[in-house]
Short mmCIF file of C-alpha atoms and ligand atoms in Angstrom, two decimals:
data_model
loop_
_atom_site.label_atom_id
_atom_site.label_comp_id
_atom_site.label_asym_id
_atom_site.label_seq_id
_atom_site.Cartn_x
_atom_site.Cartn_y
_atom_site.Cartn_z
CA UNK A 1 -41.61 24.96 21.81
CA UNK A 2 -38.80 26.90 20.03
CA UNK A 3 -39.49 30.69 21.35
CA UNK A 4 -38.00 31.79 17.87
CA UNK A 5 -40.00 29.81 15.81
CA UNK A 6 -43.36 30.11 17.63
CA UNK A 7 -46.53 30.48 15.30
CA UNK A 8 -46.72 33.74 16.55
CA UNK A 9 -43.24 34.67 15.22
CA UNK A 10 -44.04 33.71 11.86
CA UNK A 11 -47.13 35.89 12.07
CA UNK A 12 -45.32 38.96 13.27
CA UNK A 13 -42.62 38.08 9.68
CA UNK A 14 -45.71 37.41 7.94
CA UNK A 15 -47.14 41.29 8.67
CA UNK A 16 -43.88 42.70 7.68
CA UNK A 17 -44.14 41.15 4.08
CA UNK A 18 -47.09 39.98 3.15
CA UNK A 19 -49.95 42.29 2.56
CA UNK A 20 -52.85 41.58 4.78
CA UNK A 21 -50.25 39.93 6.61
CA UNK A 22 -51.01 36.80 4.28
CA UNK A 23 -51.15 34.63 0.69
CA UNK A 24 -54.82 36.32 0.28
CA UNK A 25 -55.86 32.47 1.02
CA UNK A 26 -56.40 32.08 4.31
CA UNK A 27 -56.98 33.17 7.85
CA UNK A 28 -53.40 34.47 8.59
CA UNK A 29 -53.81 33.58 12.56
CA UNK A 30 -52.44 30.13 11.76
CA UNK A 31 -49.78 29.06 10.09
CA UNK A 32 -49.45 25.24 9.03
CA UNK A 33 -45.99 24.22 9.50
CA UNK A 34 -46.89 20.16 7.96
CA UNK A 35 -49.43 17.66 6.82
CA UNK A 36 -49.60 14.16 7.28
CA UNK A 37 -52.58 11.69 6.63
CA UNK A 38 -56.08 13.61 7.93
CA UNK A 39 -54.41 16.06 9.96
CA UNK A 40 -52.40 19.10 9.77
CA UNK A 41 -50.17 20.70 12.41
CA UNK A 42 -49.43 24.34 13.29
CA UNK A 43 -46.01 26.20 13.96
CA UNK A 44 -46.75 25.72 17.65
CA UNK A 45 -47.44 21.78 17.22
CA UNK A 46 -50.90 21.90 17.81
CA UNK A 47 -52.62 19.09 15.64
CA UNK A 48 -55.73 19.59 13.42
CA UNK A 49 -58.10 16.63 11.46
CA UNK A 50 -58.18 18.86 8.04
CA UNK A 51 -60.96 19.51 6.46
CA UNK A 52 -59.78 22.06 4.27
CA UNK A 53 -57.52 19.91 2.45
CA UNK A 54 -55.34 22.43 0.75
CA UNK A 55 -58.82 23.66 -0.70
CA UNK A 56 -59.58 20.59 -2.16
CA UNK A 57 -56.33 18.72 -3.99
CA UNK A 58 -55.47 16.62 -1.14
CA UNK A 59 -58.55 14.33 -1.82
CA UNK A 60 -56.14 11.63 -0.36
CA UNK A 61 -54.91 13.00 2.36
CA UNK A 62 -51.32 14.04 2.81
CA UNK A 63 -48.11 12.43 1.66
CA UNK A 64 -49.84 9.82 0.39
CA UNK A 65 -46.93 6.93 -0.02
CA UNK A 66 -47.38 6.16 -3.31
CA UNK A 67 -48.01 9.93 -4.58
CA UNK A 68 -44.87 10.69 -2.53
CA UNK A 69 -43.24 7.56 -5.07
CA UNK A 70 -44.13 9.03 -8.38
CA UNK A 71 -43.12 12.30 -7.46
CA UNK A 72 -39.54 11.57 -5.71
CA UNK A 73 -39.48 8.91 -8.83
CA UNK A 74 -39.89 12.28 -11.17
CA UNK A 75 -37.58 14.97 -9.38
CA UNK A 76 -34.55 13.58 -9.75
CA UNK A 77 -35.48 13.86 -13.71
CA UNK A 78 -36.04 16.90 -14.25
CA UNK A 79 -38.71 19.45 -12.44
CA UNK A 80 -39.84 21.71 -15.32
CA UNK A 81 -38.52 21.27 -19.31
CA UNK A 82 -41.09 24.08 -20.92
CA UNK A 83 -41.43 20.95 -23.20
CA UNK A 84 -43.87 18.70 -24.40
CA UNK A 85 -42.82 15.10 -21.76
CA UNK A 86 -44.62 11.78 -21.20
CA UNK A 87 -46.25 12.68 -17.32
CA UNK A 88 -48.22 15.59 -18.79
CA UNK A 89 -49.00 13.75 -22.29
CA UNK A 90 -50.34 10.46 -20.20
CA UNK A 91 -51.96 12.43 -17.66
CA UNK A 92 -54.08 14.44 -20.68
CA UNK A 93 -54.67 10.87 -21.83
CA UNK A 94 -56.53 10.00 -18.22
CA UNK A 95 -58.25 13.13 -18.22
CA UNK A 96 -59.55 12.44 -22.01
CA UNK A 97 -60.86 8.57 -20.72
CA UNK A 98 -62.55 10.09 -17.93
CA UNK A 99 -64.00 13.30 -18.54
CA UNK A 100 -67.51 12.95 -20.73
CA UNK A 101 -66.32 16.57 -22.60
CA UNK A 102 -62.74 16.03 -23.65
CA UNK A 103 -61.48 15.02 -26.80
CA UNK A 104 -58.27 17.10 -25.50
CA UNK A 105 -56.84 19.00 -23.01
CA UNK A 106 -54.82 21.94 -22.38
CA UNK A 107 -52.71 22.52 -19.45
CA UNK A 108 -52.45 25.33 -17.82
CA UNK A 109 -51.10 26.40 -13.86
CA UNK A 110 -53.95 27.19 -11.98
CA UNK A 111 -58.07 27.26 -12.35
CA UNK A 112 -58.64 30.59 -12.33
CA UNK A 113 -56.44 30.37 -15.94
CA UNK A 114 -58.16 27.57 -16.90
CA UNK A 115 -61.75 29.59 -16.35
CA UNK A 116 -59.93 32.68 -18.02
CA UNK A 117 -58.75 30.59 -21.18
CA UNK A 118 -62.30 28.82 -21.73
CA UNK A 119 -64.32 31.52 -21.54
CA UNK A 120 -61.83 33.15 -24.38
CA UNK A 121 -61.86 29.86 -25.98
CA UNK A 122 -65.64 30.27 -26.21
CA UNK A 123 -65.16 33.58 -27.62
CA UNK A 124 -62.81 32.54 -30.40
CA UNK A 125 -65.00 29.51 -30.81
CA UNK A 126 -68.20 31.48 -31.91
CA UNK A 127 -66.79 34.75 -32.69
CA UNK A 128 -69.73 36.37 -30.13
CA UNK A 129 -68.49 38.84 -27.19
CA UNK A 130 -70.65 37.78 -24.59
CA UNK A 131 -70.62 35.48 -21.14
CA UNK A 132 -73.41 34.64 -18.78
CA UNK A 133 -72.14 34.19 -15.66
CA UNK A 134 -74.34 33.23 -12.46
CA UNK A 135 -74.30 35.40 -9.50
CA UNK A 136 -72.01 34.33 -6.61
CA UNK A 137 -70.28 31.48 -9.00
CA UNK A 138 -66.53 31.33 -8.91
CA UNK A 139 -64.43 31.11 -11.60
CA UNK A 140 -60.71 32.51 -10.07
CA UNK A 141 -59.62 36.41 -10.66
CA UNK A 142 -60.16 37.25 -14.21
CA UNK A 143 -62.05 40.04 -15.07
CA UNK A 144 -64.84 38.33 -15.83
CA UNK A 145 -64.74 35.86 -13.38
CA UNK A 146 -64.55 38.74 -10.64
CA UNK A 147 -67.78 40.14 -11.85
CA UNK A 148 -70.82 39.25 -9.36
CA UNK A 149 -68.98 37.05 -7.38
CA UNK A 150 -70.12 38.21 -4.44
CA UNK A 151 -71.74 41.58 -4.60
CA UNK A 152 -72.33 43.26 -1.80
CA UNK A 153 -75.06 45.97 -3.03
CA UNK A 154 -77.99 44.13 -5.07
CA UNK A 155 -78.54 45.28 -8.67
CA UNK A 156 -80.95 43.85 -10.96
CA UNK A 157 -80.21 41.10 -13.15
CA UNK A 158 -78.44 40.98 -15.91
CA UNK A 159 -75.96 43.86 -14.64
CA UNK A 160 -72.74 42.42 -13.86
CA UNK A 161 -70.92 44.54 -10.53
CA UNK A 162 -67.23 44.12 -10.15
CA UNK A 163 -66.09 42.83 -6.85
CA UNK A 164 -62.62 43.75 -7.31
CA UNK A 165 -60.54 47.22 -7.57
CA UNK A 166 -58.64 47.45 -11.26
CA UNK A 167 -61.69 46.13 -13.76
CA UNK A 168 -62.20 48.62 -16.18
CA UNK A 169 -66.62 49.17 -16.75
CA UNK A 170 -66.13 47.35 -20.37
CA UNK A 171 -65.81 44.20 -18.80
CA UNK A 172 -69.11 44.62 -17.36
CA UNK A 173 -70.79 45.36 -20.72
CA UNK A 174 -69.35 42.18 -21.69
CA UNK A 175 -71.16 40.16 -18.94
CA UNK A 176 -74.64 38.98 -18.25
CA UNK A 177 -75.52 37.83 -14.40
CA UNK A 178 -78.67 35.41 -13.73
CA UNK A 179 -79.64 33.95 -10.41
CA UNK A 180 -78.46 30.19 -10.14
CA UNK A 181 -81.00 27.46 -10.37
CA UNK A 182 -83.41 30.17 -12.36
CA UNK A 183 -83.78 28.86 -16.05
CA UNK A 184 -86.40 31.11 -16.97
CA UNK A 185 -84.33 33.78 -16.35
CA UNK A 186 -81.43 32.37 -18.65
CA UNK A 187 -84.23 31.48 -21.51
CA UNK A 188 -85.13 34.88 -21.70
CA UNK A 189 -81.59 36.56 -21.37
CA UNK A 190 -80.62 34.15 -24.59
CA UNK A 191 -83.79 35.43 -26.22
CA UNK A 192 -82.56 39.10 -25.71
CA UNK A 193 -79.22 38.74 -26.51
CA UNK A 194 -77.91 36.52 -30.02
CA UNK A 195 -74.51 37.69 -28.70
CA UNK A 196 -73.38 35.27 -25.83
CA UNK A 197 -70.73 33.01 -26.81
CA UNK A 198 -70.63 31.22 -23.57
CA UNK A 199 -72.88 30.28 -20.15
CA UNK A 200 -70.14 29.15 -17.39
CA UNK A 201 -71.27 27.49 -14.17
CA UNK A 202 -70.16 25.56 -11.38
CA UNK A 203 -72.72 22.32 -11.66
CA UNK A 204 -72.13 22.99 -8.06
CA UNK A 205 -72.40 26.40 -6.97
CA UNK A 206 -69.91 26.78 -4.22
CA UNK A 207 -72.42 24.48 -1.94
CA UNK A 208 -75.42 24.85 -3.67
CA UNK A 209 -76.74 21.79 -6.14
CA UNK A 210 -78.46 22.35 -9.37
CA UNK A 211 -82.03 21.71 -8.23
CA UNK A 212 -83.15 18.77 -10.95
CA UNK A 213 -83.58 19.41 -14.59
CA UNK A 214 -81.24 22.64 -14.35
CA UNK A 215 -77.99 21.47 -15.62
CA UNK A 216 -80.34 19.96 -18.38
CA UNK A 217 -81.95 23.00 -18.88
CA UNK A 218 -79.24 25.08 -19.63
CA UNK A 219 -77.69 22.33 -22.14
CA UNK A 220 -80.76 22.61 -24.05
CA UNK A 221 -80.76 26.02 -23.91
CA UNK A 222 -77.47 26.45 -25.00
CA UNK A 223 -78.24 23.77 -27.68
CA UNK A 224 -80.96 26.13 -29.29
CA UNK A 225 -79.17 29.21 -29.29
CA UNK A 226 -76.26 28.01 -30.47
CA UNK A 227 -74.11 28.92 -27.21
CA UNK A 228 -71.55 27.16 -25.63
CA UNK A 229 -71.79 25.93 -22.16
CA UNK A 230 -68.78 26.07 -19.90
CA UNK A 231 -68.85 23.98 -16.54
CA UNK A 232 -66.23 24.86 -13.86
CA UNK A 233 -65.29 21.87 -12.27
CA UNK A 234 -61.47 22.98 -10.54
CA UNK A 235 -63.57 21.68 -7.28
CA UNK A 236 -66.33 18.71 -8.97
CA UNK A 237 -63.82 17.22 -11.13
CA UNK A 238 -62.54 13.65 -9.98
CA UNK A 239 -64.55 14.48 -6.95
CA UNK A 240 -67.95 14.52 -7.07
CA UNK A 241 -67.39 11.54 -9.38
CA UNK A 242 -64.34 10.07 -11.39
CA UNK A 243 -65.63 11.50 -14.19
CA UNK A 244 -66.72 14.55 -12.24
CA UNK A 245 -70.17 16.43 -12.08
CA UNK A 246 -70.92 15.62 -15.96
CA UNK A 247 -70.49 12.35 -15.17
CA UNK A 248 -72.22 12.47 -12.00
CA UNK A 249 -75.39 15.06 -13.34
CA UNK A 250 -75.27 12.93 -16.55
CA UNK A 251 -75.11 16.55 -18.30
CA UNK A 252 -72.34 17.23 -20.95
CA UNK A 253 -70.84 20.69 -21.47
CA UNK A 254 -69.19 21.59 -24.38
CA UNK A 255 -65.90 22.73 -22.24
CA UNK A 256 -64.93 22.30 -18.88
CA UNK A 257 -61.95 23.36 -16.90
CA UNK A 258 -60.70 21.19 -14.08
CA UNK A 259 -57.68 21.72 -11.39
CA UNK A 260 -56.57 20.88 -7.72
CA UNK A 261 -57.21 16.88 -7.61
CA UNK A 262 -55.52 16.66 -11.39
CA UNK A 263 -52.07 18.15 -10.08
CA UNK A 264 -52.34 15.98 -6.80
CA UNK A 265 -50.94 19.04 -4.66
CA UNK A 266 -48.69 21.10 -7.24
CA UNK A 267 -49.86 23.67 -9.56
CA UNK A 268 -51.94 22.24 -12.69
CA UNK A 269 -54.88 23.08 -14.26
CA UNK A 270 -56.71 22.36 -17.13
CA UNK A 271 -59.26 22.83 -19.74
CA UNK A 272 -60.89 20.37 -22.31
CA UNK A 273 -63.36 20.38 -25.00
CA UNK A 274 -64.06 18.08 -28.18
CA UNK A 275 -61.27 18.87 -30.92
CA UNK A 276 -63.34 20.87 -33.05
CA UNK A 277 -63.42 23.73 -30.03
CA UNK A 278 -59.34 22.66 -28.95
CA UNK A 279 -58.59 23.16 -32.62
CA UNK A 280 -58.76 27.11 -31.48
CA UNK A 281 -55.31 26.50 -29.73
CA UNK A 282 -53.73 25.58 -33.21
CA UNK A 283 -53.21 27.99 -35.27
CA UNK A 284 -52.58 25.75 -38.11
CA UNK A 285 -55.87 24.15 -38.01
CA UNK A 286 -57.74 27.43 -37.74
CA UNK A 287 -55.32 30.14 -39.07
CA UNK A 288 -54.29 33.08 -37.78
CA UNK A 289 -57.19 35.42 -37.06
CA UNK A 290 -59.10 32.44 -35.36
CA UNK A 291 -55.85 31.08 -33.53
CA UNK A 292 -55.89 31.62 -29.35
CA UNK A 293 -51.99 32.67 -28.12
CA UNK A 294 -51.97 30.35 -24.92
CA UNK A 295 -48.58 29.18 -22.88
CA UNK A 296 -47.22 29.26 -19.91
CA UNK A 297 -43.84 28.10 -18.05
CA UNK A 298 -44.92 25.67 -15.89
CA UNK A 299 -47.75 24.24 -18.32
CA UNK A 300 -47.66 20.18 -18.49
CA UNK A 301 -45.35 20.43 -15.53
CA UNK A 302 -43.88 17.09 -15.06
CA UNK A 303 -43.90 16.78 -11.62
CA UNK A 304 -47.40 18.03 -11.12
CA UNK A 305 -48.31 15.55 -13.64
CA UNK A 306 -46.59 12.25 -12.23
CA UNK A 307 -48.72 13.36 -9.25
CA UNK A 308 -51.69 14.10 -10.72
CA UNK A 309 -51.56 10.73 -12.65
CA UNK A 310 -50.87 8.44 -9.57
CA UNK A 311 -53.81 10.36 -7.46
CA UNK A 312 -56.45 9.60 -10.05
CA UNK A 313 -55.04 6.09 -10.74
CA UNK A 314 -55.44 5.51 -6.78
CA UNK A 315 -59.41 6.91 -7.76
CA UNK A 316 -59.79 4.77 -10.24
CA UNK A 317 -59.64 1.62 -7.95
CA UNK A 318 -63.03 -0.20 -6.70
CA UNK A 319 -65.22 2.01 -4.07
CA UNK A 320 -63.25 5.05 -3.77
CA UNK A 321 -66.49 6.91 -4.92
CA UNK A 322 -68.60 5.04 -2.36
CA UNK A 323 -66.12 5.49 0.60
CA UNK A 324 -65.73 9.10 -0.07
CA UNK A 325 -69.53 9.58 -0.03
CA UNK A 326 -69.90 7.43 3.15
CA UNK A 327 -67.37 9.11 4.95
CA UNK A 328 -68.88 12.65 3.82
CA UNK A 329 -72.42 11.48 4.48
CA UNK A 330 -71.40 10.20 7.96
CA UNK A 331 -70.23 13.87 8.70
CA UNK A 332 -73.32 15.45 7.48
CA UNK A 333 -75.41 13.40 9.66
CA UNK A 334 -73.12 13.83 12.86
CA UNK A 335 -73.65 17.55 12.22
CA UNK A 336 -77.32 17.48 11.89
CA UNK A 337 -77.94 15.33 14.77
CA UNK A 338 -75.55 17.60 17.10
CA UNK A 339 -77.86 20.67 15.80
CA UNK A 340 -80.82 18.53 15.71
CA UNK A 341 -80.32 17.96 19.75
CA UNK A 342 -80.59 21.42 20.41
CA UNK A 343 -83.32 22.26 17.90
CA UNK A 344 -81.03 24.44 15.85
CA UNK A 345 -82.45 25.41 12.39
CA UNK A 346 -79.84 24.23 9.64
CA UNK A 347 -79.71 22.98 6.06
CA UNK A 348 -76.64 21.08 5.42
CA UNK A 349 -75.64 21.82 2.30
CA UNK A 350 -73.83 20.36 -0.76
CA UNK A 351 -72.57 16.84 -1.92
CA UNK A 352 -71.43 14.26 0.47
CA UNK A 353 -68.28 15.08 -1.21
CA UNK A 354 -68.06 18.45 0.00
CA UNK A 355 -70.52 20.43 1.70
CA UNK A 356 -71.40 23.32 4.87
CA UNK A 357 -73.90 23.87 7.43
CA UNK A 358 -76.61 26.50 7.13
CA UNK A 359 -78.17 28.13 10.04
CA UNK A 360 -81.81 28.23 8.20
CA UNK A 361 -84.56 26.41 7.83
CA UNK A 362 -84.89 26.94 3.94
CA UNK A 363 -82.62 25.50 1.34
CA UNK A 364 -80.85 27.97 -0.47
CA UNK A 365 -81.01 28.15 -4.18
CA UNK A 366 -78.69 31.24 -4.91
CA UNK A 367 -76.30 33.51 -4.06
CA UNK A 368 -79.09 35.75 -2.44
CA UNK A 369 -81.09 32.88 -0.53
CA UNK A 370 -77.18 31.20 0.20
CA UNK A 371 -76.34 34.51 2.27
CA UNK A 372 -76.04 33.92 5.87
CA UNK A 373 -78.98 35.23 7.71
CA UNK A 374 -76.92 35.45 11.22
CA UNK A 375 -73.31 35.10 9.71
CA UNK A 376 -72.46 35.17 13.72
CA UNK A 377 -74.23 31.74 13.97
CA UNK A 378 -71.58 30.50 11.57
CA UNK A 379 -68.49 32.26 13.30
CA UNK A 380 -69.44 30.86 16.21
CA UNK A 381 -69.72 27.46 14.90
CA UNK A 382 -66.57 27.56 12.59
CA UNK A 383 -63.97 29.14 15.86
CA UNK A 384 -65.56 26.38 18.23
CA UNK A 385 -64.34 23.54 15.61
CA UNK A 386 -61.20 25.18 15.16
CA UNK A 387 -60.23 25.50 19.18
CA UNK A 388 -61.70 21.69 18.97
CA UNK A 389 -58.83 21.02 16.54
CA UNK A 390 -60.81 20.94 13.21
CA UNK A 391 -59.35 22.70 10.47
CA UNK A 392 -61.91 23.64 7.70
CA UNK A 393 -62.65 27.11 5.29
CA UNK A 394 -65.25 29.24 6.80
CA UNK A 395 -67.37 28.12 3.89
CA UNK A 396 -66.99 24.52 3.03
CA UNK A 397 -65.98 21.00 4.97
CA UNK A 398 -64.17 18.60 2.50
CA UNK A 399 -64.08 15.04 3.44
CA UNK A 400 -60.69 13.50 2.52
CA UNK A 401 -60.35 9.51 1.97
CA UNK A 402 -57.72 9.34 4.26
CA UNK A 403 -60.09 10.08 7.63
CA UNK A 404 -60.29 7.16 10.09
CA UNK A 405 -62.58 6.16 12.69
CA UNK A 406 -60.82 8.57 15.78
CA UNK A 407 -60.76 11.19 13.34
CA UNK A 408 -64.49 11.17 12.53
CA UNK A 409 -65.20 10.33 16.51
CA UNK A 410 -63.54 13.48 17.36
CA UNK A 411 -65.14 15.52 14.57
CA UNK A 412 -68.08 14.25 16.44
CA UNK A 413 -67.07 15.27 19.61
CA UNK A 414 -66.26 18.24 18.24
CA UNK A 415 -69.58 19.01 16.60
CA UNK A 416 -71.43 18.17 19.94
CA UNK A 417 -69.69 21.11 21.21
CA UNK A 418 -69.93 23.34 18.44
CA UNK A 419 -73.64 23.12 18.42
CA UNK A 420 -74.41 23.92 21.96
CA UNK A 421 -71.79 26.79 21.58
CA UNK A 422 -74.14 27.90 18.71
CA UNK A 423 -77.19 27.20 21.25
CA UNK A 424 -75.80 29.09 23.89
CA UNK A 425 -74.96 32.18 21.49
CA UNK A 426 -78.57 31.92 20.58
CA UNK A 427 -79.42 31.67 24.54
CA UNK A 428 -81.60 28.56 24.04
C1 LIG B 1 -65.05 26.54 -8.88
C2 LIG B 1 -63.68 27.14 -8.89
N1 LIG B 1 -63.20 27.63 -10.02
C3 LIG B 1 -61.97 28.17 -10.10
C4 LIG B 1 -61.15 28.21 -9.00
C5 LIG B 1 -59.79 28.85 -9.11
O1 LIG B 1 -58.81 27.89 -9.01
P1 LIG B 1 -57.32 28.34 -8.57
O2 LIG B 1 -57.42 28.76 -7.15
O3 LIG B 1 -56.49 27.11 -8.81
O4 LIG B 1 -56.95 29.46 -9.48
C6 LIG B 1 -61.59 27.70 -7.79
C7 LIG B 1 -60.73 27.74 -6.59
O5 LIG B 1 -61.12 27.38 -5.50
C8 LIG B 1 -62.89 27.17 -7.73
O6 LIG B 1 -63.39 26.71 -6.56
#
């Protein structure tokens, strides 16, 4: 081990730069120094299977060989024009054959712009103020977006409570919160209000699914009050299914924004609608007062685009879908059973796509039932995988195609030990 290079080196540089000695990301007690395949490795070499895969873009693991291709095939072309270029207009064609909701796309950097833009877009698009948001869904660091994300004082519904310094109280006012999975609540906060232009969700909430007839609910809802329903998929797109959860929930919204798998590891985002809503980006189709300003610098960029477009053509071949479930389902099983053997309440919770462990014996249905009872139970299991070598977010365990058999034999291994670590912090 290089002395001056050690992980604990970079650390010490990190704390003299970085606020919070970090990106804001991630723990800042490791830092990744390269991925390959399932695993990551830290600056001191130790190896990890990852299960955070950059926080979900690396659905195929890293430096993929033919990803790697398109993109070394791109650089030496050019890495950013500001221009309209073939990657980014082919890879808005994919998204358009894919995604149930989009007649077009626009491109944008990361998700948290795409969630910003679409709920303006449904502003512009009905000419009404207002956004119903659920409590605990995340939609990035707008304004709006931070409002009820994760609250740490309870208020009654709808009042939105800013979890973030800097957000003036009119953004608030602007915001209605409902509990996820709770349609009457929604029915009657559309009854009160003829003001909302838009509803955005995450089909999945962090972990938590729809329970059935939700997603439906809300698109009939929106249907008779003439609102617009926004579905966040940065995280379900092109994972939960090709066509993501719209395609998977059979439930259409009217715009959806999508990220991290469509840029294949680079910055990209997007957001898509049918053209009548889009049309709100051209100001000679709607004029000015109706026009939304929208660019960016790196929007379309090529690169991220000849990657996006080579990761979802990889997708598109036979049983992906079905070996990303298996593998994911495999995982959730292991888990239970290593809990299961020492009689440890849990829920596993999610999609086999991506998914977490509960330490309950009740399946949470929102952001208040979702809160950790015993968050200790959950440290405890999280730092046992991660001395065990398994790199995951405190929160969420994404399955990546490119796990093989060792890797999910160790994961096993490692969940054997996890769980009696759990039982012994519980002293059973
Ligand atoms: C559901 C959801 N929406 C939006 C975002 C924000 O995306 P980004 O981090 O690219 O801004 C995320 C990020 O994890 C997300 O999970």
């Amino acid at each position: 081990m290089n002395i001056l290079h050690s992980q604990a080196d970079w650390i010490a540089r990190a704390r003299e730069v970085l606020p919070a000695a970090g990106f804001g990301n991630f723990d800042a007690s490791i830092v990744i120094a390269r991925g390959q395949g399932s695993h990551v490795w830290d600056e001191d070499g130790n190896a990890y299977i990852d299960y955070l895969i950059g926080s979900g873009p690396m659905l195929l693991g890293h430096g993929d060989p033919e990803v790697m291709e398109a993109v070394l095939e791109q650089l030496p072309k050019g890495m950013t024009f500001f221009a309209n270029n073939a990657r980014g207009i082919e890879l808005a064609e994919a998204i358009v054959d894919a995604v149930p909701c989009c007649e077009q796309v626009r491109f944008v950097t990361s998700g948290g712009e795409a969630d910003m833009y679409a709920i303006r877009l449904a502003r512009a698009y009905t000419g009404k103020p207002k956004i119903l948001k659920f409590e605990g869904g995340y939609h990035g660091m707008s304004a709006e977006a931070q409002m009820s994300l994760a609250p740490a004082r309870e208020v009654n519904f709808p009042t939105a409570v800013p979890d973030s310094a800097g957000i003036p109280d009119s953004v608030a006012e602007e915001m209605l919160i409902a509990p996820f999975n709770d349609l009457a609540a929604v029915a009657s906060l559309l009854d009160e209000h003829d003001d909302i232009a838009a509803i955005i969700a995450e089909p999945l909430q962090r972990i938590i699914p729809a329970q059935p007839g939700f997603l439906q609910g809300l698109r009939d809802l929106c249907d008779a009050h003439g609102v617009l329903l926004i579905f966040d998929e940065i995280v379900t797109g092109f994972r939960l299914a090709y066509g993501g959860a719209q395609e998977r929930y059979g439930v259409t919204p009217d715009i959806c924004t999508l990220g991290k798998i469509i840029g294949g590891g680079f910055p990209l985002a997007a957001l898509g609608a049918r053209a009548g809503i889009m049309a709100h980006f051209d100001k000679s189709a709607v004029g000015s007062e109706k026009w939304l300003m929208q660019l960016g610098t790196l929007s379309g960029n090529p690169v991220a685009a000849a990657a996006g477009l080579k990761t979802m053509e990889i997708l598109r071949r036979p049983g992906q879908y079905d070996r990303l479930r298996d593998l994911g389902q495999r995982l959730m099983d292991m888990q239970s059973a290593a809990l299961s053997d020492h009689g440890i309440a849990h829920r596993l919770c999610g999609d086999a796509t991506l998914f977490d462990v509960y330490f309950t014996d009740a399946d949470p249905v929102d952001y208040r039932s979702a809160k950790h009872r015993d968050p200790m139970l959950n440290e405890v299991w999280n730092r046992s995988l991660r001395s065990q070598g398994i790199f995951k977010s405190p929160g969420k365990l994404y399955p990546s195609l490119t796990l093989g058999s060792e890797d999910l034999e160790a994961t096993r291994s490692a969940f054997r030990n996890a769980a009696k670590a759990v039982a012994d912090h519980l002293g059973m």
